[in-house]
Coordinates of C-alpha atoms in Angstrom, one line a residue:
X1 CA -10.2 -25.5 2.9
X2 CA -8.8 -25.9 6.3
X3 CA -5.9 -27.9 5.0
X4 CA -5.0 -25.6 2.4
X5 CA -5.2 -22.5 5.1
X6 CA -3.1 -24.5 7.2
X7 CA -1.0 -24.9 4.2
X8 CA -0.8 -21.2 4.1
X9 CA -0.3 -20.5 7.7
X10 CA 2.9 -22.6 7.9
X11 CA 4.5 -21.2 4.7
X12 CA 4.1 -17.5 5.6
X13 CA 5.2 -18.5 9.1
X14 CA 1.5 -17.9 11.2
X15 CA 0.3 -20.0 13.9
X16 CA -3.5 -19.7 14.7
X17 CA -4.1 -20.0 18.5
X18 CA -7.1 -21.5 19.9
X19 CA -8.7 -18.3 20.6
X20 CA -8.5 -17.4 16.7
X21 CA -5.6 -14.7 17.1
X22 CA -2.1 -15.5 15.1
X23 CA 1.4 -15.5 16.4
X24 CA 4.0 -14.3 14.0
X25 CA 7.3 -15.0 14.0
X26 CA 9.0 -11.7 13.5
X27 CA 12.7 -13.1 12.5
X28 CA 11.8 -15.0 9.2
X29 CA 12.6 -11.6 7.2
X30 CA 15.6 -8.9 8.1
X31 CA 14.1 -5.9 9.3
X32 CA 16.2 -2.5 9.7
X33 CA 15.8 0.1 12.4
X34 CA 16.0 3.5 11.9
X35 CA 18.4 6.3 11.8
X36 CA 17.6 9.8 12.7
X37 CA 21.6 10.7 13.6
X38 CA 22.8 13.4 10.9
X39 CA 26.4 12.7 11.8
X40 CA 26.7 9.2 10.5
X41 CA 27.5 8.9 7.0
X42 CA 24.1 7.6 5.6
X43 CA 22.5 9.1 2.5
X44 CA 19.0 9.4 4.3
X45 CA 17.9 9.7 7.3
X46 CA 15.0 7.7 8.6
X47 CA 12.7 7.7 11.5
X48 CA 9.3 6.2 13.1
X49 CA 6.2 8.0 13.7
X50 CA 2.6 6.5 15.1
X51 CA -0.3 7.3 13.3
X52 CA -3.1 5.2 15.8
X53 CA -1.7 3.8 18.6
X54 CA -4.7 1.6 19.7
X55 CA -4.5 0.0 16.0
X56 CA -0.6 -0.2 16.3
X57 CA 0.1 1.8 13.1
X58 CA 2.9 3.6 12.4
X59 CA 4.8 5.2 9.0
X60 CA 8.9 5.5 8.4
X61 CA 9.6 8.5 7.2
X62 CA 12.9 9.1 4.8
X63 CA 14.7 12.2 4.6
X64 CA 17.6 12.5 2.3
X65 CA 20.3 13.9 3.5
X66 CA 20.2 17.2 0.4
X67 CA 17.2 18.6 2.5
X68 CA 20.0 19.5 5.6
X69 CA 22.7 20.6 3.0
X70 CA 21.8 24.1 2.8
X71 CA 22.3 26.9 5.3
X72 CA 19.2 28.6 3.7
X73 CA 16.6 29.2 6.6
X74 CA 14.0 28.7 3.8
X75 CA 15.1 25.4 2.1
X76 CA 13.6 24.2 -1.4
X77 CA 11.2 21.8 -0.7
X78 CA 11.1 18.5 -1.5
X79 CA 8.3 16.2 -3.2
X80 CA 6.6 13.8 -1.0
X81 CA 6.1 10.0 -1.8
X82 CA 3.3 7.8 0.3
X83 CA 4.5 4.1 -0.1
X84 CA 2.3 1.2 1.0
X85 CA 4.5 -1.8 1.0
X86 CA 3.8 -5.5 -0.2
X87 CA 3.3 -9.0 0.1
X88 CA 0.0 -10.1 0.2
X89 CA -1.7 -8.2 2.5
X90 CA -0.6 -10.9 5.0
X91 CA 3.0 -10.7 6.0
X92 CA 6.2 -8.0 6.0
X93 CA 6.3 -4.3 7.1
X94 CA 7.7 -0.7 6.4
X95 CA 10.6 -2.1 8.9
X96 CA 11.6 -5.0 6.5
X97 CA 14.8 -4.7 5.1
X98 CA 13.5 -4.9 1.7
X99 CA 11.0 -2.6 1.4
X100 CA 13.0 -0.2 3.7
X101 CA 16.3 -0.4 1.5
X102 CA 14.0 0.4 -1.5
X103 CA 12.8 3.4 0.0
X104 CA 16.2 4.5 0.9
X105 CA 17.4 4.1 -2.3
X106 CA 14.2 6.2 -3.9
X107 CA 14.4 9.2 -0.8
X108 CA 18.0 9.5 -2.5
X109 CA 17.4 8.9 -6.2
X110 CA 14.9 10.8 -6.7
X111 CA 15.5 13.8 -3.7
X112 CA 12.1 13.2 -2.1
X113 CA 11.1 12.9 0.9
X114 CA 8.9 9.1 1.5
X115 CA 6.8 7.8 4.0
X116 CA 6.5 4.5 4.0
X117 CA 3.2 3.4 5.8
X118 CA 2.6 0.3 8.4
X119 CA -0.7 -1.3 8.2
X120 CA -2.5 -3.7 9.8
X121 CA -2.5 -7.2 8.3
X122 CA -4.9 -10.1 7.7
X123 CA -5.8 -12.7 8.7
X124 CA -5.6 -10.5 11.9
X125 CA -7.4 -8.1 10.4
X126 CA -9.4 -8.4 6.5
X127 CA -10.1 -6.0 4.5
X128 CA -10.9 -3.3 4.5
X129 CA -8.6 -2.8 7.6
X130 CA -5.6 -2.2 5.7
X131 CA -7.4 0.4 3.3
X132 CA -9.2 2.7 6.4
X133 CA -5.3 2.6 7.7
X134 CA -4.0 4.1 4.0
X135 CA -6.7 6.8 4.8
X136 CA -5.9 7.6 8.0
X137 CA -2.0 8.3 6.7
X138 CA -3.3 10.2 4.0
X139 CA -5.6 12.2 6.5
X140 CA -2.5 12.2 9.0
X141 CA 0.0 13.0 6.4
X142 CA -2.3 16.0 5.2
X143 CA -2.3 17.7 8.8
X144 CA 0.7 16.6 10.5
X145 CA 2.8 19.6 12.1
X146 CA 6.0 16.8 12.1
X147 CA 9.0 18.8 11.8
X148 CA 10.6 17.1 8.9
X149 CA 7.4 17.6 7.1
X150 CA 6.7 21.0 7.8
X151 CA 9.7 22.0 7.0
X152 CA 11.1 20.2 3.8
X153 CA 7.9 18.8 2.3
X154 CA 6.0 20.3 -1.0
X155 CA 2.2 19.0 -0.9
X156 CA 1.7 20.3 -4.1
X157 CA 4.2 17.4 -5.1
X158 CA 2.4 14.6 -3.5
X159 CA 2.5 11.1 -5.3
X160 CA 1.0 8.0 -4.0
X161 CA 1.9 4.2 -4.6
X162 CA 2.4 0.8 -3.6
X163 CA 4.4 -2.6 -4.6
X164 CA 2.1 -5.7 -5.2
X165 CA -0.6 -5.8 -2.4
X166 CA 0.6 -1.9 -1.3
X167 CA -0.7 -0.4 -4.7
X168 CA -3.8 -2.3 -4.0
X169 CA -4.3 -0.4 -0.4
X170 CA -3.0 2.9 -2.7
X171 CA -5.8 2.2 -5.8
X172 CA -8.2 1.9 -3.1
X173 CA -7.0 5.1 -0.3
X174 CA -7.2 7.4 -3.3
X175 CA -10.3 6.4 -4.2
X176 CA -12.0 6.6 -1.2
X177 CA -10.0 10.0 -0.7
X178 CA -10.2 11.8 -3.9
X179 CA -13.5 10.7 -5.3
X180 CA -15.8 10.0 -1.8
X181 CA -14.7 12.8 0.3
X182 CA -14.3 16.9 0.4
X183 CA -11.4 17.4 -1.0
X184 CA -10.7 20.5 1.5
X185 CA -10.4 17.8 4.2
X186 CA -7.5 16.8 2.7
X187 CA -5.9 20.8 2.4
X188 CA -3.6 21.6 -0.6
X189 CA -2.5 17.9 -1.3
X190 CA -2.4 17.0 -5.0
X191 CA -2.6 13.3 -5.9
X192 CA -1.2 11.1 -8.0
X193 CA -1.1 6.9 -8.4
X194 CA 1.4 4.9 -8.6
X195 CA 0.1 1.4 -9.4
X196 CA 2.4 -1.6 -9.6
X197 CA 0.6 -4.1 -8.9
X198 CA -3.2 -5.5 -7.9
X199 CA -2.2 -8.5 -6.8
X200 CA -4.6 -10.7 -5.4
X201 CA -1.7 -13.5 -3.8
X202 CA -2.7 -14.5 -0.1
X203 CA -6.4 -13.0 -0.8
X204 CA -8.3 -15.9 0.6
X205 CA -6.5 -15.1 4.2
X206 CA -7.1 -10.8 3.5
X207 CA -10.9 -11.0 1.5
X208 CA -13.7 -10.6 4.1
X209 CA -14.8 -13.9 5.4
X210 CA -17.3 -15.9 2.7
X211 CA -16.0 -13.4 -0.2
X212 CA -14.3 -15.0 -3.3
X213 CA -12.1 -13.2 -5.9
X214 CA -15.1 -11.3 -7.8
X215 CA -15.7 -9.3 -4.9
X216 CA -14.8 -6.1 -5.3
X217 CA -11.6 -5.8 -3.5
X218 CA -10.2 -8.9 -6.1
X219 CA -11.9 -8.1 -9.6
X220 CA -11.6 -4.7 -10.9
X221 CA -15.1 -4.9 -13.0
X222 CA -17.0 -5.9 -10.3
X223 CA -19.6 -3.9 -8.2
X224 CA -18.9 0.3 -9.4
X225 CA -15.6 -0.2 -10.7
X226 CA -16.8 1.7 -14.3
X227 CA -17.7 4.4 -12.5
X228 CA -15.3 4.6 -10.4
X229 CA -12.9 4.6 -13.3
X230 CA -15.0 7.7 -15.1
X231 CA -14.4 9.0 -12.0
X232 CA -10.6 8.6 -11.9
X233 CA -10.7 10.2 -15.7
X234 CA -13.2 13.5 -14.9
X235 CA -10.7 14.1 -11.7
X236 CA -7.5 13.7 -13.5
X237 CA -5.7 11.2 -12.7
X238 CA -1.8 9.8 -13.9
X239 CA -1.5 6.2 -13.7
X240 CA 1.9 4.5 -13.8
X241 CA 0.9 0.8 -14.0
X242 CA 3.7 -1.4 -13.1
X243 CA 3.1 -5.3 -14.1
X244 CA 5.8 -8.2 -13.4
X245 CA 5.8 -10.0 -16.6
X246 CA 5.8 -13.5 -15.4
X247 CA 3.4 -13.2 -12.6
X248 CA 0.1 -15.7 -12.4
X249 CA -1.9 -12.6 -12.0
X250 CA -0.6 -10.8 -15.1
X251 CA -4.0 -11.2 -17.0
X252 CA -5.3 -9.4 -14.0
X253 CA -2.5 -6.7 -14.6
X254 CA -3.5 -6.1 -17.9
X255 CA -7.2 -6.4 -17.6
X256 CA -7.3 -3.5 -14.8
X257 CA -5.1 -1.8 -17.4
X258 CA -7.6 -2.1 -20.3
X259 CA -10.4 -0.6 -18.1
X260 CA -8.6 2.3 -17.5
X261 CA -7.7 2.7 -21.0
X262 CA -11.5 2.1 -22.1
X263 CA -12.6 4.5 -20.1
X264 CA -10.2 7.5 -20.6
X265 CA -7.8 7.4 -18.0
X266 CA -4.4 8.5 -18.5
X267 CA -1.8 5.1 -18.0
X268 CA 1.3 3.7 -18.7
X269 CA 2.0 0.4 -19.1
X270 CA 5.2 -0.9 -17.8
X271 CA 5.5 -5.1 -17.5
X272 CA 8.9 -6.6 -16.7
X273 CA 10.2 -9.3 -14.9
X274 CA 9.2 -10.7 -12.2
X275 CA 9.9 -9.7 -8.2
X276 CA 10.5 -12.9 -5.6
X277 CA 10.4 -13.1 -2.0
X278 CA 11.5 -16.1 -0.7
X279 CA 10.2 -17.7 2.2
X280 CA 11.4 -19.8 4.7
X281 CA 10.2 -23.4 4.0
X282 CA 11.0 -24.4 8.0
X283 CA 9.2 -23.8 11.3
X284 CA 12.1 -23.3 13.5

């Protein structure tokens, strides 16, 4: 086991320090700053906000640039999108290039405004870390007085969802939220789920120390996950399930899409091709 984790450590770029923390090197992906200027000729306009600053978490909000296009002192509102990005639980942020160009491009698609959430990461932190963050946004998101929110979001149109290990943190801060809690904590937020992926890739650096993948944060039947999906039906929920068709965890895809389906719960099914991230084979 230690060989394979050092395995691991070197190919997502980690170095364990003698005192058990990790140093990460920050340049192996692009990452893009934001861009809250409404005179430069960008689509949308972005910008950081902390959530906790003792746990360093933060969101990137995305504004597209149709909210400011109106003199209208009471602009149509726009829906609102909560994005928890991939890979793995382990490595990347709402900074990196990727997931922030993808965000871009669905703030201006789709005329919605999206936050786009930065979590803690294993093996820094295991789960459940990176799920109590997803809560805290949603709790955050539901009571922030943040200008661009205030004034250009609808909470009646609130959607929430995640690529690969993001709709894991998603699946799991909606359950917690809508099914666990008052739902007056959360105000006049309506929920949905976007689920594209459960993927489980990099889980022996995110599961709690001694777990293995039929824990409950890995296999979808395991400890209340019926009920939990009886619960998803009685409260209503719209699943979008988005598989990658040639992913090693497709049987997991489907299999968390047959439970949903055996027990009532309204999904699509979408499989397709297969998303790569390629990473850096050297230790420079």
């Amino acid at each position: 086991m230690p060989n394979e984790c050092t395995d691991l450590y070197h190919r997502l770029q980690l170095r364990r320090n003698p005192d058990g923390t990790f140093t990460r090197k920050h340049d192996v992906f692009p990452r893009t700053p934001p861009s809250s200027d409404p005179s430069l000729p960008i689509p949308v306009l972005t910008k950081d906000i902390t959530i906790n600053q003792q746990n360093n978490t933060w969101l990137r909000l995305f504004l597209p640039r149709v909210a400011l296009s109106s003199s209208n002192p009471n602009p149509k509102k726009l829906p609102l999108i909560l994005f928890f990005h991939g890979s793995g639980f382990v490595i990347l942020s709402a900074a990196t290039t990727l997931f922030h160009d993808f965000c871009v491009e669905m703030a201006n698609t789709a005329e919605a405004i999206v936050a786009s959430v930065d979590y803690r990461l294993a093996p820094e932190h295991r789960l459940p870390a990176a799920y109590d963050d997803a809560v805290e946004a949603l709790r955050w998101i539901g009571k922030s007085e943040d200008e661009w929110l205030r004034h250009y979001a609808d909470y009646s149109m609130c959607y929430v969802m995640g690529s690969s290990a993001g709709a894991t943190i998603a699946y799991h801060a909606e359950e917690r939220v809508e099914l666990k809690e008052d739902e007056e904590k959360m105000g006049d937020i309506k929920r949905k789920i976007d689920i594209s992926k459960l993927n489980i890739r990099g889980l022996s650096l995110a599961l709690p120390i001694g777990a293995d993948r039929d824990h409950e944060y890995c296999n979808v039947r395991a400890g209340n996950g019926v009920e939990k999906m009886r619960k998803i039906r009685e409260v209503g929920w719209r699943v979008l399930m988005s598989g990658t068709g040639g992913d090693i965890l497709e049987d997991r895809e489907k299999e968390l899409a047959q439970l949903m389906e055996e027990e009532g719960v309204q999904v699509v099914k979408d499989f397709h091709g297969i998303e790569l991230i390629d990473i850096k084979e050297d230790n420079r």
